[in-house]
PDB file of C-alpha atoms in Angstrom:
ATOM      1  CA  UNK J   1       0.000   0.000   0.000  1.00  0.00           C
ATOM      2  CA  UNK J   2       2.811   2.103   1.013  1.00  0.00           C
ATOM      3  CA  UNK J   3       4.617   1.723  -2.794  1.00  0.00           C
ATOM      4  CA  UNK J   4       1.069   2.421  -4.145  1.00  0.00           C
ATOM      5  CA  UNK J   5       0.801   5.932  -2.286  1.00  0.00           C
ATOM      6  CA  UNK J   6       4.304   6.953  -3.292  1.00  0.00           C
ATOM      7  CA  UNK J   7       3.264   6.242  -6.755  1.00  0.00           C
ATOM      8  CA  UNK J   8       0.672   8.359  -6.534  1.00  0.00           C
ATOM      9  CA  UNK J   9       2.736  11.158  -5.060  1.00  0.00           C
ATOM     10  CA  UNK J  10       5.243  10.683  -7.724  1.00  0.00           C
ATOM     11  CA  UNK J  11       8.021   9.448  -5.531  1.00  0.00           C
ATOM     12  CA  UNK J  12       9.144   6.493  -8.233  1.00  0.00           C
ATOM     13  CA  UNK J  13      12.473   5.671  -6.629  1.00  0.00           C
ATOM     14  CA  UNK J  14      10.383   5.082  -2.872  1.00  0.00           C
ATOM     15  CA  UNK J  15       7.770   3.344  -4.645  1.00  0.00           C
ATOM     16  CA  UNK J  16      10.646   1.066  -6.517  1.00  0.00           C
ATOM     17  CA  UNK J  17      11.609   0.070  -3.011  1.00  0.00           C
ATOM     18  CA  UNK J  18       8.644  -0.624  -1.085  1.00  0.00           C
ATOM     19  CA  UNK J  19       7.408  -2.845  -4.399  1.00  0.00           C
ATOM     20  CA  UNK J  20      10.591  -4.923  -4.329  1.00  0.00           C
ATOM     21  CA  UNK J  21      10.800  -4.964  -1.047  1.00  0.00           C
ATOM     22  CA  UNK J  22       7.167  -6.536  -1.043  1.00  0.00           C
ATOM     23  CA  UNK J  23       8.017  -8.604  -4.055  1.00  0.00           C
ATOM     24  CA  UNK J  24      11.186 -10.062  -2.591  1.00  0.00           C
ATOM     25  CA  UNK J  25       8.984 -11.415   0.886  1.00  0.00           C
ATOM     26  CA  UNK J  26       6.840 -13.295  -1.464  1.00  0.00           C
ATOM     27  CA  UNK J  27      10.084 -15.149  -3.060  1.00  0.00           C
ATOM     28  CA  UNK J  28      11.123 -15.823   0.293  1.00  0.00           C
ATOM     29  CA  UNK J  29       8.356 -18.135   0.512  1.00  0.00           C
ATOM     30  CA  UNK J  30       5.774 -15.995   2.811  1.00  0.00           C
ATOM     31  CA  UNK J  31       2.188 -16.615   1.765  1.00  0.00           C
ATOM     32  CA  UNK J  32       1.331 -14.071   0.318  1.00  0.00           C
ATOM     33  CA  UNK J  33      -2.317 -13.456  -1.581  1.00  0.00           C
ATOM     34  CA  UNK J  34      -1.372 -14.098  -5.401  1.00  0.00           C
ATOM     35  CA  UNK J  35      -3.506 -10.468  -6.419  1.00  0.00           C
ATOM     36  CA  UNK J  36      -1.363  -8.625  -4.186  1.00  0.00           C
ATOM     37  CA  UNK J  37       1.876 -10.280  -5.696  1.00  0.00           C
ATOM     38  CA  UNK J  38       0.469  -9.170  -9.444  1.00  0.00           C
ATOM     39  CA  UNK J  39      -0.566  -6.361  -8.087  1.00  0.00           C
ATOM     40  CA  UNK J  40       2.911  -5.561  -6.813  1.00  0.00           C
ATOM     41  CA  UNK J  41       4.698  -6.752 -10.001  1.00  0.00           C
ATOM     42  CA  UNK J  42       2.659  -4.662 -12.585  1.00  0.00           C
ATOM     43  CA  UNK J  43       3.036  -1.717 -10.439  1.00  0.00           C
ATOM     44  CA  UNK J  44       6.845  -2.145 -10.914  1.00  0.00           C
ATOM     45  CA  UNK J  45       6.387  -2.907 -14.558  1.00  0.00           C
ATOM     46  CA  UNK J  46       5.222   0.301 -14.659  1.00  0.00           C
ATOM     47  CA  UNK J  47       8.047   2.246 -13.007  1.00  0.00           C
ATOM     48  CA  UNK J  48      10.385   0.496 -14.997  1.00  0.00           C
ATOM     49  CA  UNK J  49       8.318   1.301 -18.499  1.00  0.00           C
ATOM     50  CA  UNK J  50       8.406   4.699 -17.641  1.00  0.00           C
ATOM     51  CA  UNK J  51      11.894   4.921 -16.610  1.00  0.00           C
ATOM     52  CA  UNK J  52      12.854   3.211 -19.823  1.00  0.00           C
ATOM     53  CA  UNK J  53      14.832   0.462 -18.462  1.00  0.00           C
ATOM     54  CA  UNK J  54      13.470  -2.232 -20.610  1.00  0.00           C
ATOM     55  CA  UNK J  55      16.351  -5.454 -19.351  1.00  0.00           C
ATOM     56  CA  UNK J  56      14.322  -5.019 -15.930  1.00  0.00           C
ATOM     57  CA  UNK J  57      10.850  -4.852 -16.962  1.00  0.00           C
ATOM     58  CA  UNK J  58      11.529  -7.798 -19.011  1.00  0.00           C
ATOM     59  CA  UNK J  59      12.558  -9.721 -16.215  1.00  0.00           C
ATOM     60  CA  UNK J  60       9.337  -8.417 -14.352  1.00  0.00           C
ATOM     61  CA  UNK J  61       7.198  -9.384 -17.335  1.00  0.00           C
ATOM     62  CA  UNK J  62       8.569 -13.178 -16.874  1.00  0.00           C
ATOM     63  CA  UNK J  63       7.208 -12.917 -13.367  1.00  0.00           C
ATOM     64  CA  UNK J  64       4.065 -11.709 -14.114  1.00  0.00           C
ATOM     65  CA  UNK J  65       3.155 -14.951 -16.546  1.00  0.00           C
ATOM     66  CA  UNK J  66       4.447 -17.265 -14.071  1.00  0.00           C
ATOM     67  CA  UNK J  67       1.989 -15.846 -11.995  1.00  0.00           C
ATOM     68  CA  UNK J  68      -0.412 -16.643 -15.023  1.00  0.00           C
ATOM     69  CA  UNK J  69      -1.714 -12.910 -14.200  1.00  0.00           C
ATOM     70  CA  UNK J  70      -0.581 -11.337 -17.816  1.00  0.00           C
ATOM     71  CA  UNK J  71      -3.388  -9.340 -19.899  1.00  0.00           C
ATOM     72  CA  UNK J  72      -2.901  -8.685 -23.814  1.00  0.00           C
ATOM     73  CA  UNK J  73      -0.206  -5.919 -23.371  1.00  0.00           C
ATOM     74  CA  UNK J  74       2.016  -7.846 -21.010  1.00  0.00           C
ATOM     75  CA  UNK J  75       2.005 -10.256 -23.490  1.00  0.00           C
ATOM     76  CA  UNK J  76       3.502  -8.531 -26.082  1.00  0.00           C
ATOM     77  CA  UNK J  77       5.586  -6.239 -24.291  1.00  0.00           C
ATOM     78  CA  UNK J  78       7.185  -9.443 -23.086  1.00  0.00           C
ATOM     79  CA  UNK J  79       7.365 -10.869 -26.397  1.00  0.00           C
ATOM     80  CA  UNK J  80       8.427  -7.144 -28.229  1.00  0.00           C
ATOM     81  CA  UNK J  81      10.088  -5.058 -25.223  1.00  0.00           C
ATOM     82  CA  UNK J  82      11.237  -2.832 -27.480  1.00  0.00           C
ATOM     83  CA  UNK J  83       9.778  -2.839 -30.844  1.00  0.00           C
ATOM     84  CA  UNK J  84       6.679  -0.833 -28.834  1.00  0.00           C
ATOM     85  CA  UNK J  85       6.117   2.735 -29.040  1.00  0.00           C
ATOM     86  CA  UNK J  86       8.203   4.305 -25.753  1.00  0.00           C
ATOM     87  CA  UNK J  87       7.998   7.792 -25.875  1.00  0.00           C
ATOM     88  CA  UNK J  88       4.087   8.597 -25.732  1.00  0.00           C
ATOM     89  CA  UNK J  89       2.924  12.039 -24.451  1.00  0.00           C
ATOM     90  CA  UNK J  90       1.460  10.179 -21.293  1.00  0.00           C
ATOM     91  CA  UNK J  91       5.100   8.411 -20.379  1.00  0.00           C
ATOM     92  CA  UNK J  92       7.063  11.833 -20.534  1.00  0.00           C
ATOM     93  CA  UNK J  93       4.526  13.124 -18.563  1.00  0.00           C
ATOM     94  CA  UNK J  94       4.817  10.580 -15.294  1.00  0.00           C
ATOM     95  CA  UNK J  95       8.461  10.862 -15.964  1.00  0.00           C
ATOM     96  CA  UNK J  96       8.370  15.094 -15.554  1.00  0.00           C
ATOM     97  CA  UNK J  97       6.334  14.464 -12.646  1.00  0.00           C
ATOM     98  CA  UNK J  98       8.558  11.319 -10.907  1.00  0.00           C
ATOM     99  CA  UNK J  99      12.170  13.842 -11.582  1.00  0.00           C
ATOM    100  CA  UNK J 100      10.052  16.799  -9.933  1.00  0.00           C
ATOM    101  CA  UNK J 101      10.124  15.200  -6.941  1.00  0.00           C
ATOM    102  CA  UNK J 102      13.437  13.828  -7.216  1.00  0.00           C
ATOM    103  CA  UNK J 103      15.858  15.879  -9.141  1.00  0.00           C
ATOM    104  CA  UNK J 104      18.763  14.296  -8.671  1.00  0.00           C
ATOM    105  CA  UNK J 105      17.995  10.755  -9.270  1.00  0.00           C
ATOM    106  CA  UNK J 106      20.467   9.390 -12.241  1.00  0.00           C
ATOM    107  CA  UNK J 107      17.935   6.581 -13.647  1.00  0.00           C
ATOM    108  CA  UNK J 108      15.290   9.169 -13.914  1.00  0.00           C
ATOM    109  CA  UNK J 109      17.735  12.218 -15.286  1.00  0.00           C
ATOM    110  CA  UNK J 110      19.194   9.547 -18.213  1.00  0.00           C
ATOM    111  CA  UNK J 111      15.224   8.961 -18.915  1.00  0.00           C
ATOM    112  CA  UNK J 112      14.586  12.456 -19.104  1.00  0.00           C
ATOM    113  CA  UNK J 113      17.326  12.740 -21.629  1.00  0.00           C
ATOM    114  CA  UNK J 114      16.097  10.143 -24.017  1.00  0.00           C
ATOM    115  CA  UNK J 115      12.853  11.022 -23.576  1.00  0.00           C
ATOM    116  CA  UNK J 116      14.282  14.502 -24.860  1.00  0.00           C
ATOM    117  CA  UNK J 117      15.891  13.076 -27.644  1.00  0.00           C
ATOM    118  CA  UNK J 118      12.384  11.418 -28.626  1.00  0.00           C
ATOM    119  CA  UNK J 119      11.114  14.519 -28.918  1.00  0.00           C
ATOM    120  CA  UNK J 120      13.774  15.931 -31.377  1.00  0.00           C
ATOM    121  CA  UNK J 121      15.506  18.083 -28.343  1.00  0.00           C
ATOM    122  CA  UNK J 122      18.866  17.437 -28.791  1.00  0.00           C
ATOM    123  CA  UNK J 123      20.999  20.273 -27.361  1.00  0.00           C
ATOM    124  CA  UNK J 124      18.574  19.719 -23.667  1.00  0.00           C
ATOM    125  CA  UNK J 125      19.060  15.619 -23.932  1.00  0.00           C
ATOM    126  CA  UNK J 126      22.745  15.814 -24.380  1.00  0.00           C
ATOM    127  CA  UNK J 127      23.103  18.350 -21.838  1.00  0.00           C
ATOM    128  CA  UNK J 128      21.282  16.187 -19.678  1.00  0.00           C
ATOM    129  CA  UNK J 129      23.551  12.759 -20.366  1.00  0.00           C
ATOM    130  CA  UNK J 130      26.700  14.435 -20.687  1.00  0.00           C
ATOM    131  CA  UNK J 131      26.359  15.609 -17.057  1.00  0.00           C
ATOM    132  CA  UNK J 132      25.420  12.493 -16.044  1.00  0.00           C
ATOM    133  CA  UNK J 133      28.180  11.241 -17.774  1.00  0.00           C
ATOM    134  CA  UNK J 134      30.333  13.549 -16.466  1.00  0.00           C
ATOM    135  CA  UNK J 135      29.130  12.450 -12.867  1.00  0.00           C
ATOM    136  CA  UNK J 136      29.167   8.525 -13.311  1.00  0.00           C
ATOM    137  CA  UNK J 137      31.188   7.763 -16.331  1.00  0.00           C
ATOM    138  CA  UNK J 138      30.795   3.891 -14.919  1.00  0.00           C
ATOM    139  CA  UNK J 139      27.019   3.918 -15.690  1.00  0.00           C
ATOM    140  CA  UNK J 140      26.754   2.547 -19.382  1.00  0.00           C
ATOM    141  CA  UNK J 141      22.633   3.078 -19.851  1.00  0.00           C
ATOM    142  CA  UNK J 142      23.967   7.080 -19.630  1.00  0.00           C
ATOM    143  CA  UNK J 143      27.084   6.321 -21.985  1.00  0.00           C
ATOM    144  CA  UNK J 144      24.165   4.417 -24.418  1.00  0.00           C
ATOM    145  CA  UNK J 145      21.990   7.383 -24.129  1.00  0.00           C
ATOM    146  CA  UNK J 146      24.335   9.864 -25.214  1.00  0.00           C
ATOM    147  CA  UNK J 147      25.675   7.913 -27.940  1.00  0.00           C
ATOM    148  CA  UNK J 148      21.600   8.053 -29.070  1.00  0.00           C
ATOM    149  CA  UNK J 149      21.986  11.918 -28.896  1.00  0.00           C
ATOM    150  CA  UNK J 150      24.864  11.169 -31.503  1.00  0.00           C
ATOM    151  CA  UNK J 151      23.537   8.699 -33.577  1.00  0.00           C
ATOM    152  CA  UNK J 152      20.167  10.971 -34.146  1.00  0.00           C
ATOM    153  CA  UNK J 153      23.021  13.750 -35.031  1.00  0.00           C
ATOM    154  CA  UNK J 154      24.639  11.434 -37.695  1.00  0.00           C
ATOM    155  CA  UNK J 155      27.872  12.583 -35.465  1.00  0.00           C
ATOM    156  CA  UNK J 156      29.982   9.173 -36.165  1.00  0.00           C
ATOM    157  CA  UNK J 157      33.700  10.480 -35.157  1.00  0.00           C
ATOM    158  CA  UNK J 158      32.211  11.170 -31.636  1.00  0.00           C
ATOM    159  CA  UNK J 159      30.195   8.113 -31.325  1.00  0.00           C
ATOM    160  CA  UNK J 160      33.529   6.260 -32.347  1.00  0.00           C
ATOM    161  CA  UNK J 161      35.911   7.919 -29.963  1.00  0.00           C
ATOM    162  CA  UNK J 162      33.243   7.772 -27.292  1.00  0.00           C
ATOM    163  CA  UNK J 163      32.978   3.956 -27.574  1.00  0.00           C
ATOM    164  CA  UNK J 164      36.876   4.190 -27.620  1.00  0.00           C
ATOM    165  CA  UNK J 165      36.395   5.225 -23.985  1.00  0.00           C
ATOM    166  CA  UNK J 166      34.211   2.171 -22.840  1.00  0.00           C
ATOM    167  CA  UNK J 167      34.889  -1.139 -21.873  1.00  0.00           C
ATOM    168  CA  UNK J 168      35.020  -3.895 -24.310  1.00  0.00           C
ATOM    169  CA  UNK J 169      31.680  -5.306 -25.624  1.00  0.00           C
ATOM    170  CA  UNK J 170      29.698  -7.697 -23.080  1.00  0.00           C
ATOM    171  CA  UNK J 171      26.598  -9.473 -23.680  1.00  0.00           C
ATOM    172  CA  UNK J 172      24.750  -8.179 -20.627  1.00  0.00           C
ATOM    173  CA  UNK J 173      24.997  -4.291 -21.057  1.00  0.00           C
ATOM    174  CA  UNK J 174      22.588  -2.088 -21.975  1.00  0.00           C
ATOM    175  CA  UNK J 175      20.769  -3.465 -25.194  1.00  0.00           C
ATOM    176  CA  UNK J 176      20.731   0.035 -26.584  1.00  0.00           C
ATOM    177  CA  UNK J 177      24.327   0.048 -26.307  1.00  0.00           C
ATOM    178  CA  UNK J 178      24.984  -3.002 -28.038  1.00  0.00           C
ATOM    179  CA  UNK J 179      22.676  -1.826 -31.178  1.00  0.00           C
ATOM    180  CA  UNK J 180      24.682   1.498 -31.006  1.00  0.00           C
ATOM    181  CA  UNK J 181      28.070  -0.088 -30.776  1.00  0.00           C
ATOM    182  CA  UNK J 182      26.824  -2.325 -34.051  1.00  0.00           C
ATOM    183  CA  UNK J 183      26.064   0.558 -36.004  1.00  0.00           C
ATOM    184  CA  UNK J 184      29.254   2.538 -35.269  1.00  0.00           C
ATOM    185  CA  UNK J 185      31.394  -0.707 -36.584  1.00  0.00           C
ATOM    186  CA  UNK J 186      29.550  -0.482 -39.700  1.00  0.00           C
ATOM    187  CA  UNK J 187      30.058   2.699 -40.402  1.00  0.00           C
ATOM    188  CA  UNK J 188      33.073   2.372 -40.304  1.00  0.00           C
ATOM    189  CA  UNK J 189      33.096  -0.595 -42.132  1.00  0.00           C
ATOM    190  CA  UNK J 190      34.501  -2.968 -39.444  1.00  0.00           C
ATOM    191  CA  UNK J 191      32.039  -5.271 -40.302  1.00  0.00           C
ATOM    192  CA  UNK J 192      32.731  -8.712 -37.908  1.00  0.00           C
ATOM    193  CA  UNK J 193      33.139  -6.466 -34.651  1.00  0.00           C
ATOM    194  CA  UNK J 194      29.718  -4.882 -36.248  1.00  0.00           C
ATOM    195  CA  UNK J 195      28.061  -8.937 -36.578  1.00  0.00           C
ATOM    196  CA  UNK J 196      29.309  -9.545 -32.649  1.00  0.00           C
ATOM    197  CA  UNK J 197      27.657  -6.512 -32.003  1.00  0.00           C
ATOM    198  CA  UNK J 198      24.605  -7.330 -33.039  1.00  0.00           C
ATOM    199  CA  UNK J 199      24.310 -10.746 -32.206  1.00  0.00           C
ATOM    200  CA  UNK J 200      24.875 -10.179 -29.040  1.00  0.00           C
ATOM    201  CA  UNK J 201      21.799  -7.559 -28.911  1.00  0.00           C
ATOM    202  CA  UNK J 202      19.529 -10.317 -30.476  1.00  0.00           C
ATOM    203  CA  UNK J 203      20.521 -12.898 -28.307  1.00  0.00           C
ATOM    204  CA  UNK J 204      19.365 -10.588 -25.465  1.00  0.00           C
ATOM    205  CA  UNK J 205      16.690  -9.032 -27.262  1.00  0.00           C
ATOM    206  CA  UNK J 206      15.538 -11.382 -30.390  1.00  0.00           C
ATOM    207  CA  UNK J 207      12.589 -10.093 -31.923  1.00  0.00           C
ATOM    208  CA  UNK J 208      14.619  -6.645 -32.063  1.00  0.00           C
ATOM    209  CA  UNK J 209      13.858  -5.307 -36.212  1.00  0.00           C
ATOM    210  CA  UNK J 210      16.602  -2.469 -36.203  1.00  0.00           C
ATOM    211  CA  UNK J 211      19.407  -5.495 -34.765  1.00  0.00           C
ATOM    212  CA  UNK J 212      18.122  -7.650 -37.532  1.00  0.00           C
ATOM    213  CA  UNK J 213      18.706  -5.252 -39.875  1.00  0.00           C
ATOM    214  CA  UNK J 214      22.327  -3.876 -38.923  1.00  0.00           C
ATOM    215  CA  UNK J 215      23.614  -7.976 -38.312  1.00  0.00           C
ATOM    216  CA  UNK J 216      22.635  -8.117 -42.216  1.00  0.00           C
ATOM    217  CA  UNK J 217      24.793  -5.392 -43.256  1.00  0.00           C
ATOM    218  CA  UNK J 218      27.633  -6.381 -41.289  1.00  0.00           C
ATOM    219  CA  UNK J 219      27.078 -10.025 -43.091  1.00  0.00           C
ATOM    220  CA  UNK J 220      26.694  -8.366 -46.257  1.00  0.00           C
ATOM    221  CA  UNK J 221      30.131  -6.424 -46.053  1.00  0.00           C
ATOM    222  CA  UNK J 222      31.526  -9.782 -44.578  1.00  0.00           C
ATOM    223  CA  UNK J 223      30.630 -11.651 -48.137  1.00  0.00           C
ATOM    224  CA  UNK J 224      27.953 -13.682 -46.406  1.00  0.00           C
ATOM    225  CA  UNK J 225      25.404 -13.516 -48.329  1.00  0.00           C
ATOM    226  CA  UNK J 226      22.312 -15.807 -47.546  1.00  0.00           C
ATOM    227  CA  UNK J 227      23.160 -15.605 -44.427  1.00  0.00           C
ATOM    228  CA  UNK J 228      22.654 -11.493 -44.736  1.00  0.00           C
ATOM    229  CA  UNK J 229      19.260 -12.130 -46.624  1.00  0.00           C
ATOM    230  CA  UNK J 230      17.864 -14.025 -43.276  1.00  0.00           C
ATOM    231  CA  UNK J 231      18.637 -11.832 -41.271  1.00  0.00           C
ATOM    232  CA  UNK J 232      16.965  -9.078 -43.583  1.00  0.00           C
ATOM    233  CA  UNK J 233      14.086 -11.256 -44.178  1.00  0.00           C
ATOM    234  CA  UNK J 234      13.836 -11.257 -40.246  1.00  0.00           C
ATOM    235  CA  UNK J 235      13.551  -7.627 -40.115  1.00  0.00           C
ATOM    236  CA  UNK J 236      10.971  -7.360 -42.673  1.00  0.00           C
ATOM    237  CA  UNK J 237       8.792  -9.761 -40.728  1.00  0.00           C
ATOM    238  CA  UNK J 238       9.672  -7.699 -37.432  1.00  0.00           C
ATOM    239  CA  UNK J 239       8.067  -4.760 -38.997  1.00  0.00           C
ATOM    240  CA  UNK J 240       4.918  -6.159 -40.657  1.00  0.00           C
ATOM    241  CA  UNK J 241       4.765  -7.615 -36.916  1.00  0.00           C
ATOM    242  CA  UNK J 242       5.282  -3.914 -35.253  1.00  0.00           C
ATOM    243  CA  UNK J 243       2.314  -2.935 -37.654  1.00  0.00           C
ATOM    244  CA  UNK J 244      -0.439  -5.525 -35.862  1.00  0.00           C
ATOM    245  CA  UNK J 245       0.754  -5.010 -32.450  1.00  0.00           C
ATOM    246  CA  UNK J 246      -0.727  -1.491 -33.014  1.00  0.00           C
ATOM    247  CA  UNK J 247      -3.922  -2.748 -33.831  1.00  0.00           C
ATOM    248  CA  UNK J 248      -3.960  -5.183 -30.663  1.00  0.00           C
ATOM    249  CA  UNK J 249      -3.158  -2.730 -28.544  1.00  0.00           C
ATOM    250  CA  UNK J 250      -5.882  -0.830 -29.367  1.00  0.00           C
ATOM    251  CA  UNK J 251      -8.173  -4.246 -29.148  1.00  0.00           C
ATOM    252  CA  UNK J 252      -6.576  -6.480 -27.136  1.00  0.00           C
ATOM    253  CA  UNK J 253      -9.246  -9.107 -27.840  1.00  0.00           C
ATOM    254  CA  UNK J 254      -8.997  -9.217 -31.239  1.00  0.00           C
ATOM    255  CA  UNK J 255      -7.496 -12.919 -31.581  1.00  0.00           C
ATOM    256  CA  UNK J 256      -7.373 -12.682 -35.211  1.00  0.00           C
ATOM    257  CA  UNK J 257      -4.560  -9.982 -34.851  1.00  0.00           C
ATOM    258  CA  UNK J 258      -3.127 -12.019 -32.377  1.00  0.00           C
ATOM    259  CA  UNK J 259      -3.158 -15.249 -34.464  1.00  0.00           C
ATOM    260  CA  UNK J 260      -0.950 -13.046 -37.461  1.00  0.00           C
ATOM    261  CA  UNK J 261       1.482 -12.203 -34.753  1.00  0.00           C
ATOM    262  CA  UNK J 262       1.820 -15.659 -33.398  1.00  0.00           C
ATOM    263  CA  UNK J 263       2.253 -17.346 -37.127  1.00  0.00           C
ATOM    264  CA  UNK J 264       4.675 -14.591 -38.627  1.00  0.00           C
ATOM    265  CA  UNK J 265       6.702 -15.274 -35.311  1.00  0.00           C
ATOM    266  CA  UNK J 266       6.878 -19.146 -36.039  1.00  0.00           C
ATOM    267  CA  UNK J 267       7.536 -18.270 -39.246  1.00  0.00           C
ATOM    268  CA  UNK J 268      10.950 -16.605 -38.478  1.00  0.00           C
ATOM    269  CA  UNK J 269      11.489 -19.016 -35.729  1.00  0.00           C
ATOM    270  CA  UNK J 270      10.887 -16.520 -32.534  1.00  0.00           C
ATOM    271  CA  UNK J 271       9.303 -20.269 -31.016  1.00  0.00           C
ATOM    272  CA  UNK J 272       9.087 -19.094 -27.470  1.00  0.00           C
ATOM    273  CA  UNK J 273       7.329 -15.739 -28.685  1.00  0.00           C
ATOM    274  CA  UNK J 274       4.983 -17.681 -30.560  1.00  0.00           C
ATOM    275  CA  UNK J 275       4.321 -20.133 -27.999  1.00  0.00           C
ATOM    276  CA  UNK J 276       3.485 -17.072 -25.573  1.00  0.00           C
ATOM    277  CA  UNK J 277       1.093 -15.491 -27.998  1.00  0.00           C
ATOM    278  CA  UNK J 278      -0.678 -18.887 -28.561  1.00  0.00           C
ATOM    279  CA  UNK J 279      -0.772 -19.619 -24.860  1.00  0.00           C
ATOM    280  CA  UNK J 280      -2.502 -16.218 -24.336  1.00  0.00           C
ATOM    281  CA  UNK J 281      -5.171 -16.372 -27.673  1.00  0.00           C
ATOM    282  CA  UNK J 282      -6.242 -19.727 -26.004  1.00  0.00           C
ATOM    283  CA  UNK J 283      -6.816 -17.777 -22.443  1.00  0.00           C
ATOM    284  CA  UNK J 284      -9.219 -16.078 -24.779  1.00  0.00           C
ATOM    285  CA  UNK J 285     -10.599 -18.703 -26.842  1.00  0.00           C
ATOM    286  CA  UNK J 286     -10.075 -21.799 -25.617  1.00  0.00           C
ATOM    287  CA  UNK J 287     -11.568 -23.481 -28.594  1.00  0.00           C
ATOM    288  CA  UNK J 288      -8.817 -21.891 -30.884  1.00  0.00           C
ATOM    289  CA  UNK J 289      -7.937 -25.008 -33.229  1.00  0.00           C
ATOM    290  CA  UNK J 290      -4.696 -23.386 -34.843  1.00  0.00           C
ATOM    291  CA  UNK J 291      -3.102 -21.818 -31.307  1.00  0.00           C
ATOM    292  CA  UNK J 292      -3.612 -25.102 -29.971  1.00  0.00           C
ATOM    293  CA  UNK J 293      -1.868 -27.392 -32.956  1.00  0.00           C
ATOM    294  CA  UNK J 294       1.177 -24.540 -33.218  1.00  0.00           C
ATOM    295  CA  UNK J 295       2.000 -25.201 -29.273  1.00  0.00           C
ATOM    296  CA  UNK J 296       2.068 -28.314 -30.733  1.00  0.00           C
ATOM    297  CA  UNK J 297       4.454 -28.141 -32.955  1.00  0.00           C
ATOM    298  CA  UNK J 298       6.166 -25.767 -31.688  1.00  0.00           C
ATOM    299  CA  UNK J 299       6.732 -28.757 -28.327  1.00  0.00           C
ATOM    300  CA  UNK J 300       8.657 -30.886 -30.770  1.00  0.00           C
ATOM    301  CA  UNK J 301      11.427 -28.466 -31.852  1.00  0.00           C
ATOM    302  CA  UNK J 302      14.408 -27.409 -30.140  1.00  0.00           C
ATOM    303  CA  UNK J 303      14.655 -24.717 -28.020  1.00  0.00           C
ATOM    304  CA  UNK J 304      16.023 -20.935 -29.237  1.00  0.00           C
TER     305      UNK J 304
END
């Protein structure tokens, strides 16, 4: 109740704690009622939407269909965490209200500065991340930020000797930060350091369109053809994808939408995406032949 009310009050970093706090008691095996768990957990999917920290929420999402408790939009935020629309009138608008009431809070400033960039305000986001930057150099979700002020300035040189000043590529950072790295290598035509790059950030993020398409230029500039087409092809499909989940989220009940999704995602072998769609079209029609023989199928093949 507690994180609820500082929600409310717009005291996100408060309301972060009391909710995990909460959260954390119920992993520890205390009996807990289930709605107040899901409860709990979508309230912190919420926080970390808004704050744009999309690795965490994902992580919630998982949580939140174990708990079987996951509507339409959980579904395919978990499925597409960032293919989604991010920087909506209504999210900048908690955000200005959470950093009102705490200023000084680095996860919210490095939101407010790509939610700045989002809007086309380049000279106030980079202001923003370079003085977090500047503060915490250690903290790569500011380092990937500003290299986003970069990119959207086509300023390459920078975005180069910036990366020149980070650690060497890891497959847990900051999935922005892998895509960015990617499309700095080729640019500058260093095409295999490009294809890590990028294979990394669909590894961690795999129904990501923009990674598909950069991992099929660096293939292309390594010779590798077919293998460049796929991953185009996979792109394409991401995007005619992107273009229903529009629709659903306007009618999240519309299983015929949902039944596209689930088929182009077999179709470019996303399994465990598909298998989550189908899952959640027979929570809404459980007499839904063709979700029904997919899970089937989709039981006999290997895992991704």
């Amino acid at each position: 109740q507690q994180g609820l009310l500082l929600i409310n009050l717009h005291h996100a970093t408060e309301a972060e704690r009391n909710l995990r706090e909460f959260i954390a008691l119920a992993q520890s095996g205390r009996s807990l009622p289930s709605e107040q768990v899901a409860e709990a957990l979508d309230m912190l999917r919420f926080l970390l939407g808004v704050e744009l920290r999309f690795e965490e929420r994902h992580g919630i999402l998982r949580a939140i269909h174990v708990l079987e408790a996951a509507d339409t939009n959980d579904a395919i935020t978990y499925c597409f965490p960032s293919v989604l629309r991010w920087n909506g009138e209504q999210a900048v608008h908690w955000l200005e209200e959470f950093i009102e009431q705490d200023p000084d809070d680095m996860v919210l400033r490095i939101a407010l500065g790509r939610y700045r960039i989002g809007e086309g305000r380049l000279d106030e986001g980079e202001q923003i991340l370079r003085a977090c930057c500047d503060e915490r150099p250690g903290v790569l979700s500011a380092q990937a930020a500003l290299l986003a002020c970069l990119y959207e300035r086509a300023d390459w040189d920078q975005m180069d000797a910036k990366l020149r000043e980070l650690p060497a590529v890891e497959s847990n950072e900051p999935w922005l930060l892998l895509r960015l790295r990617g499309h700095v290598h080729n640019y500058f035509g260093r095409f295999q350091e490009a294809a890590k790059a990028f294979t990394l950030a669909i590894e961690a993020d795999p129904s990501n369109g923009e990674s598909y398409l950069g991992l099929g230029k660096a293939l292309a500039g390594l010779q590798r053809q077919e293998e460049s087409e796929t991953a185009l092809r996979k792109a394409n499909v991401i995007a005619r994808i992107q273009n229903r989940l529009g629709w659903i989220q306007v009618r999240p009940e519309d299983v015929a939408a949902l039944w596209e999704v689930a088929e182009l995602c077999e179709e470019i072998d996303l399994g465990s995406r598909a298998t989550v769609i189908a899952r959640h079209i027979l929570k809404l029609a459980p007499q839904h032949e063709e979700a029904q023989e997919l899970l089937t199928r989709l039981a006999t093949r290997p895992k991704e």
